[in-house]
Tab-separated table of C-alpha atoms in Angstrom:
chain	number	residue	atom	x	y	z
A	1	MET	CA	-11.364	10.964	-8.699
A	2	LYS	CA	-13.334	8.247	-7.223
A	3	PRO	CA	-11.565	6.611	-4.004
A	4	ILE	CA	-11.021	3.359	-5.934
A	5	HIS	CA	-9.106	5.244	-8.684
A	6	ILE	CA	-7.248	7.279	-6.134
A	7	LEU	CA	-6.287	3.651	-4.607
A	8	PHE	CA	-5.107	2.482	-8.048
A	9	ALA	CA	-2.935	5.847	-8.387
A	10	LEU	CA	-1.405	5.142	-5.019
A	11	ILE	CA	-0.624	1.511	-5.874
A	12	VAL	CA	0.955	2.544	-9.022
A	13	ALA	CA	3.151	5.132	-7.109
A	14	PHE	CA	4.092	2.560	-4.634
A	15	VAL	CA	4.929	-0.121	-7.048
A	16	TRP	CA	7.004	2.145	-9.392
A	17	GLY	CA	8.695	3.927	-6.386
A	18	ALA	CA	9.729	0.472	-4.872
A	19	ASN	CA	10.906	-0.520	-8.444
A	20	PHE	CA	13.811	1.881	-8.247
A	21	THR	CA	14.848	-0.341	-5.085
A	22	VAL	CA	14.334	-3.580	-6.915
A	23	THR	CA	16.085	-2.336	-9.941
A	24	LYS	CA	19.176	-1.296	-7.832
A	25	VAL	CA	19.376	-4.974	-6.468
A	26	ALA	CA	18.823	-6.473	-9.891
A	27	LEU	CA	21.456	-4.252	-11.439
A	28	ASP	CA	24.233	-5.641	-9.086
A	29	GLU	CA	23.761	-8.925	-10.992
A	30	ILE	CA	22.761	-7.790	-14.551
A	31	PRO	CA	23.824	-5.174	-17.074
A	32	ILE	CA	21.269	-2.317	-17.552
A	33	PHE	CA	20.166	-2.954	-21.380
A	34	LEU	CA	20.145	-6.694	-20.933
A	35	LEU	CA	17.768	-6.234	-17.817
A	36	LEU	CA	15.467	-3.874	-19.828
A	37	MET	CA	15.607	-6.403	-22.913
A	38	LEU	CA	14.540	-9.344	-20.577
A	39	ARG	CA	11.806	-7.001	-18.687
A	40	PHE	CA	9.805	-6.397	-21.864
A	41	ILE	CA	10.414	-10.000	-23.295
A	42	PHE	CA	8.816	-11.424	-20.158
A	43	THR	CA	6.243	-8.627	-20.170
A	44	SER	CA	4.903	-9.565	-23.560
A	45	LEU	CA	5.085	-13.365	-23.151
A	46	PRO	CA	3.059	-15.523	-23.093
A	47	PHE	CA	0.095	-12.914	-23.304
A	48	ILE	CA	0.934	-11.716	-26.842
A	49	PHE	CA	-0.206	-15.150	-28.154
A	50	PHE	CA	-3.616	-14.853	-26.377
A	51	ILE	CA	-4.569	-11.161	-26.269
A	52	LYS	CA	-5.547	-9.417	-29.314
A	53	ARG	CA	-4.010	-6.170	-30.400
A	54	PRO	CA	-6.113	-3.270	-29.347
A	55	LYS	CA	-8.071	-2.326	-32.497
A	56	GLU	CA	-8.972	1.198	-31.274
A	57	ILE	CA	-5.427	2.463	-31.960
A	58	SER	CA	-3.403	2.240	-34.942
A	59	TRP	CA	0.098	0.685	-35.304
A	60	THR	CA	1.612	3.975	-35.593
A	61	HIS	CA	-0.013	5.074	-31.993
A	62	LEU	CA	1.166	1.853	-30.478
A	63	VAL	CA	4.534	2.230	-31.599
A	64	ALA	CA	4.556	5.992	-30.497
A	65	LEU	CA	3.488	5.137	-27.064
A	66	SER	CA	5.832	2.293	-26.620
A	67	MET	CA	8.832	4.242	-27.964
A	68	SER	CA	8.153	7.350	-26.042
A	69	LEU	CA	7.538	5.516	-22.596
A	70	PHE	CA	9.532	2.357	-22.875
A	71	VAL	CA	12.336	3.154	-25.027
A	72	LEU	CA	13.124	6.785	-25.157
A	73	LYS	CA	12.269	7.405	-21.479
A	74	PHE	CA	14.532	4.652	-20.201
A	75	SER	CA	17.354	5.529	-22.746
A	76	PHE	CA	17.260	8.945	-21.522
A	77	VAL	CA	17.206	8.140	-17.837
A	78	PHE	CA	19.850	5.448	-17.860
A	79	GLY	CA	22.050	7.763	-20.375
A	80	SER	CA	21.808	10.416	-17.815
A	81	ILE	CA	23.128	8.023	-15.067
A	82	SER	CA	25.765	6.901	-17.145
A	83	LEU	CA	26.974	10.323	-17.596
A	84	GLY	CA	27.522	10.852	-13.742
A	85	PHE	CA	24.044	12.072	-12.922
A	86	SER	CA	23.031	10.716	-9.524
A	87	PRO	CA	20.336	7.904	-9.738
A	88	GLY	CA	18.611	9.452	-6.777
A	89	ILE	CA	18.274	12.837	-8.051
A	90	ALA	CA	17.453	11.483	-11.451
A	91	SER	CA	14.358	9.766	-9.831
A	92	LEU	CA	13.261	13.102	-8.302
A	93	THR	CA	14.093	15.164	-11.574
A	94	LEU	CA	12.098	12.782	-13.812
A	95	GLN	CA	8.963	13.824	-11.812
A	96	THR	CA	8.902	17.139	-13.703
A	97	GLN	CA	6.797	15.332	-16.338
A	98	ALA	CA	3.943	16.233	-13.985
A	99	LEU	CA	4.300	19.822	-15.147
A	100	PHE	CA	4.953	19.062	-18.822
A	101	THR	CA	1.828	16.841	-18.800
A	102	ILE	CA	-0.412	19.546	-17.611
A	103	ILE	CA	1.151	22.174	-20.109
A	104	LEU	CA	0.589	19.800	-22.807
A	105	SER	CA	-2.705	18.661	-21.660
A	106	ALA	CA	-3.845	22.259	-21.971
A	107	PHE	CA	-2.596	22.850	-25.399
A	108	ILE	CA	-3.774	19.705	-27.032
A	109	PHE	CA	-7.045	18.902	-25.215
A	110	LYS	CA	-7.704	22.710	-24.271
A	111	THR	CA	-7.974	21.296	-20.700
A	112	LYS	CA	-8.621	24.177	-18.145
A	113	ILE	CA	-5.833	24.447	-15.887
A	114	HIS	CA	-7.365	25.230	-12.183
A	115	THR	CA	-5.276	27.373	-9.810
A	116	LYS	CA	-5.374	24.657	-7.337
A	117	GLN	CA	-3.453	22.308	-9.999
A	118	ILE	CA	-0.807	25.002	-10.432
A	119	VAL	CA	-0.480	25.559	-6.602
A	120	GLY	CA	-0.670	21.820	-5.725
A	121	THR	CA	1.981	21.055	-8.613
A	122	LEU	CA	4.219	23.567	-7.538
A	123	VAL	CA	4.055	22.419	-3.846
A	124	SER	CA	4.955	18.994	-4.721
A	125	LEU	CA	7.732	19.876	-6.877
A	126	SER	CA	9.246	22.164	-4.005
A	127	GLY	CA	9.225	19.090	-1.942
A	128	ILE	CA	10.969	17.277	-4.735
A	129	ALA	CA	13.656	20.136	-4.907
A	130	MET	CA	13.931	19.865	-1.046
A	131	ILE	CA	14.879	16.039	-1.362
A	132	ALA	CA	17.233	16.835	-4.361
A	133	PHE	CA	19.133	19.461	-2.284
A	134	GLN	CA	19.491	16.741	0.535
A	135	GLN	CA	21.249	14.307	-1.807
A	136	HIS	CA	24.535	16.020	-1.787
A	137	ALA	CA	25.312	14.401	-5.085
A	138	SER	CA	26.854	16.085	-8.221
A	139	GLY	CA	25.749	15.619	-11.841
A	140	SER	CA	26.668	16.974	-15.292
A	141	LEU	CA	24.867	19.559	-17.213
A	142	MET	CA	24.180	16.980	-20.078
A	143	GLY	CA	22.898	14.479	-17.585
A	144	PHE	CA	20.446	16.996	-16.292
A	145	ILE	CA	19.447	17.728	-19.843
A	146	LEU	CA	19.128	14.127	-20.589
A	147	ILE	CA	16.608	13.388	-17.503
A	148	LEU	CA	14.555	16.261	-18.478
A	149	CYS	CA	14.135	14.856	-21.916
A	150	GLY	CA	13.105	11.358	-20.347
A	151	ALA	CA	10.485	13.447	-18.238
A	152	LEU	CA	9.237	15.124	-21.556
A	153	MET	CA	9.109	11.616	-23.024
A	154	TRP	CA	6.960	10.320	-20.283
A	155	SER	CA	4.551	13.370	-20.423
A	156	ILE	CA	4.120	12.849	-24.171
A	157	SER	CA	3.425	9.094	-23.373
A	158	ASN	CA	0.751	10.547	-20.950
A	159	ILE	CA	-0.989	12.382	-23.749
A	160	LEU	CA	-0.843	9.515	-26.074
A	161	TYR	CA	-2.513	7.221	-23.332
A	162	ARG	CA	-5.381	9.791	-23.088
A	163	LYS	CA	-5.757	9.535	-26.984
A	164	ALA	CA	-5.972	5.824	-26.582
A	165	LYS	CA	-8.416	5.930	-23.895
A	166	ASP	CA	-10.892	3.684	-25.665
A	167	ALA	CA	-8.177	0.602	-25.915
A	168	ASP	CA	-8.095	-2.123	-23.299
A	169	ALA	CA	-5.456	-1.130	-20.646
A	170	PHE	CA	-3.801	-4.496	-20.296
A	171	ALA	CA	-3.720	-5.342	-23.883
A	172	LEU	CA	-2.133	-1.840	-24.497
A	173	THR	CA	0.761	-2.691	-21.955
A	174	ILE	CA	1.451	-6.203	-23.516
A	175	TRP	CA	1.445	-5.136	-27.067
A	176	MET	CA	3.616	-2.009	-26.300
A	177	SER	CA	6.156	-4.288	-24.790
A	178	ILE	CA	6.924	-6.164	-27.957
A	179	PHE	CA	8.839	-3.335	-29.550
A	180	PRO	CA	11.599	-2.485	-26.692
A	181	PRO	CA	13.394	-5.663	-26.726
A	182	ILE	CA	14.699	-4.925	-30.375
A	183	PRO	CA	16.519	-1.996	-29.533
A	184	PHE	CA	17.570	-2.794	-26.126
A	185	PHE	CA	19.108	-6.200	-27.534
A	186	PHE	CA	21.222	-4.009	-29.894
A	187	GLY	CA	22.117	-1.723	-26.814
A	188	SER	CA	23.178	-4.369	-24.740
A	189	LEU	CA	25.295	-6.165	-27.689
A	190	GLY	CA	26.804	-2.671	-28.445
A	191	PHE	CA	27.607	-1.523	-24.666
A	192	GLU	CA	27.623	-4.877	-22.765
A	193	GLY	CA	28.958	-7.389	-25.352
A	194	TRP	CA	27.635	-10.859	-26.397
A	195	ASP	CA	29.924	-12.645	-24.104
A	196	ILE	CA	28.536	-10.965	-20.883
A	197	MET	CA	24.838	-11.209	-22.370
A	198	LYS	CA	25.313	-15.114	-22.971
A	199	ASP	CA	26.931	-15.558	-19.384
A	200	VAL	CA	24.212	-13.733	-17.704
A	201	ILE	CA	21.381	-15.448	-19.415
A	202	THR	CA	22.795	-18.968	-18.819
A	203	HIS	CA	23.415	-18.306	-15.089
A	204	LEU	CA	20.249	-16.542	-14.104
A	205	ASN	CA	19.911	-16.691	-10.300
A	206	ILE	CA	17.157	-16.752	-7.858
A	207	LYS	CA	17.847	-12.890	-7.023
A	208	ILE	CA	17.527	-11.992	-10.766
A	209	PHE	CA	14.394	-14.169	-10.939
A	210	TRP	CA	12.761	-12.332	-8.137
A	211	CYS	CA	13.607	-9.018	-9.198
A	212	LEU	CA	12.253	-9.597	-12.790
A	213	THR	CA	9.090	-11.108	-11.322
A	214	PHE	CA	8.460	-7.770	-9.452
A	215	ILE	CA	9.482	-5.563	-12.466
A	216	VAL	CA	7.364	-7.383	-14.766
A	217	VAL	CA	4.197	-8.510	-12.754
A	218	PHE	CA	4.012	-5.568	-10.431
A	219	SER	CA	5.782	-2.569	-12.137
A	220	THR	CA	4.842	-3.411	-15.711
A	221	TRP	CA	1.597	-5.421	-15.837
A	222	ILE	CA	-0.154	-4.015	-12.842
A	223	GLY	CA	1.476	-0.733	-12.568
A	224	GLY	CA	1.229	-0.082	-16.546
A	225	THR	CA	-2.250	-1.257	-16.822
A	226	CYS	CA	-3.669	0.942	-13.829
A	227	TRP	CA	-1.795	3.760	-15.127
A	228	ALA	CA	-3.315	3.400	-18.692
A	229	TYR	CA	-6.791	2.852	-17.196
A	230	LEU	CA	-6.651	6.077	-15.120
A	231	PHE	CA	-5.913	8.080	-18.155
A	232	LYS	CA	-8.830	6.465	-19.952
A	233	LYS	CA	-11.073	7.839	-17.025
A	234	TYR	CA	-9.406	11.247	-16.362
A	235	ASP	CA	-7.794	14.132	-17.878
A	236	ALA	CA	-4.009	13.825	-17.776
A	237	SER	CA	-3.396	16.806	-15.560
A	238	VAL	CA	-5.576	15.136	-12.851
A	239	VAL	CA	-3.534	11.829	-12.930
A	240	ALA	CA	-0.127	12.761	-13.578
A	241	PRO	CA	0.585	14.583	-10.379
A	242	TYR	CA	0.295	11.319	-8.471
A	243	SER	CA	3.552	10.158	-9.886
A	244	LEU	CA	4.885	12.823	-7.379
A	245	LEU	CA	4.749	10.197	-4.972
A	246	ILE	CA	7.095	7.887	-6.789
A	247	PRO	CA	10.048	9.323	-4.991
A	248	VAL	CA	8.651	9.241	-1.829
A	249	PHE	CA	7.864	5.631	-1.976
A	250	GLY	CA	11.359	4.992	-3.556
A	251	ILE	CA	12.883	6.653	-0.392
A	252	ILE	CA	10.742	4.502	2.012
A	253	THR	CA	11.462	1.323	0.377
A	254	SER	CA	15.204	1.988	0.107
A	255	TRP	CA	15.138	2.924	3.814
A	256	MET	CA	13.621	-0.329	4.670
A	257	PHE	CA	15.196	-2.841	2.500
A	258	LEU	CA	18.709	-1.152	1.690
A	259	GLY	CA	19.503	0.355	5.099
A	260	GLU	CA	19.700	3.999	3.493
A	261	LYS	CA	19.475	6.999	5.874
A	262	TYR	CA	17.301	10.000	5.628
A	263	THR	CA	17.304	13.314	7.539
A	264	ALA	CA	14.489	15.257	8.884
A	265	VAL	CA	14.335	17.724	5.886
A	266	THR	CA	13.898	14.549	3.626
A	267	ILE	CA	11.020	13.439	5.589
A	268	ILE	CA	9.360	17.168	5.840
A	269	ALA	CA	9.711	17.134	1.905
A	270	CYS	CA	7.719	13.878	1.606
A	271	LEU	CA	4.816	15.430	3.616
A	272	VAL	CA	5.042	18.667	1.509
A	273	ILE	CA	4.791	16.358	-1.538
A	274	PHE	CA	1.726	14.686	-0.030
A	275	SER	CA	0.242	18.159	0.873
A	276	GLY	CA	0.653	19.306	-2.921
A	277	LEU	CA	-1.371	16.150	-3.947
A	278	VAL	CA	-4.099	17.065	-1.551
A	279	ILE	CA	-4.304	20.664	-2.917
A	280	ASN	CA	-4.379	19.198	-6.511
A	281	GLN	CA	-7.243	17.197	-5.704
A	282	TRP	CA	-9.266	19.461	-3.591
A	283	PRO	CA	-12.493	20.732	-5.060
A	284	GLY	CA	-12.574	24.192	-6.749
A	285	ARG	CA	-13.948	26.169	-9.410
A	286	LYS	CA	-11.456	28.930	-10.351
A	287	SER	CA	-9.504	28.260	-13.319
A	288	ILE	CA	-7.023	30.491	-15.562
């Protein structure tokens, strides 16, 4: 990857990592499904009226991308948390999408899997495992299965992004966002209730405003667009491992802004994840 594109990948990882901290703050003020509904409403507005739908992909492809990344992924992740699976460990386990993406990319695009990619990904995943064991939190078997389903949905969306490489990245993000508010509205109505929805919406405070601003502008518009752009330029197996940095930045921002404490083992694990990414990007010829 070119240095500028590596910078894009690092920005996405930082923004999406910090998004866990911002979301935690937001969820103290607003229920999950309502937050997700508002996120995608504000993501699509007002650009949906000025930006044309990407003609390079069909409606079916657009819906598939939106459902896999925005609806199913989030539904599985929050479903897992609602069953008692630790949010911290969930954010880490979700990064198994990198392995799923490499495997799917090899089968669908016949992409060669280089030895360094396998070694680098395994090293990074070992760092994630180290962090997970440090959380000392318990989770349910079904919660673990759901979070893996979320990781699989993310990997599928990575492949779909690659197939949509000719589409404008920002337009793709905007038009993908028009579908999620509908299922999330019914999710909020069913699980949170109309009275709560109405009360929260009519009493939006400054904290919710700034959280939504970060989630929409930085996490979705900038993060989603950069991520889509990278998948237009490179194989999914090259881009996906950068998502392994998401929990690293999540830990750093939660330490800085939420005052969470971490052990020396957790810090070492973060360095292991960085090392895995360096191995993944190191030039090499040998493949299997």
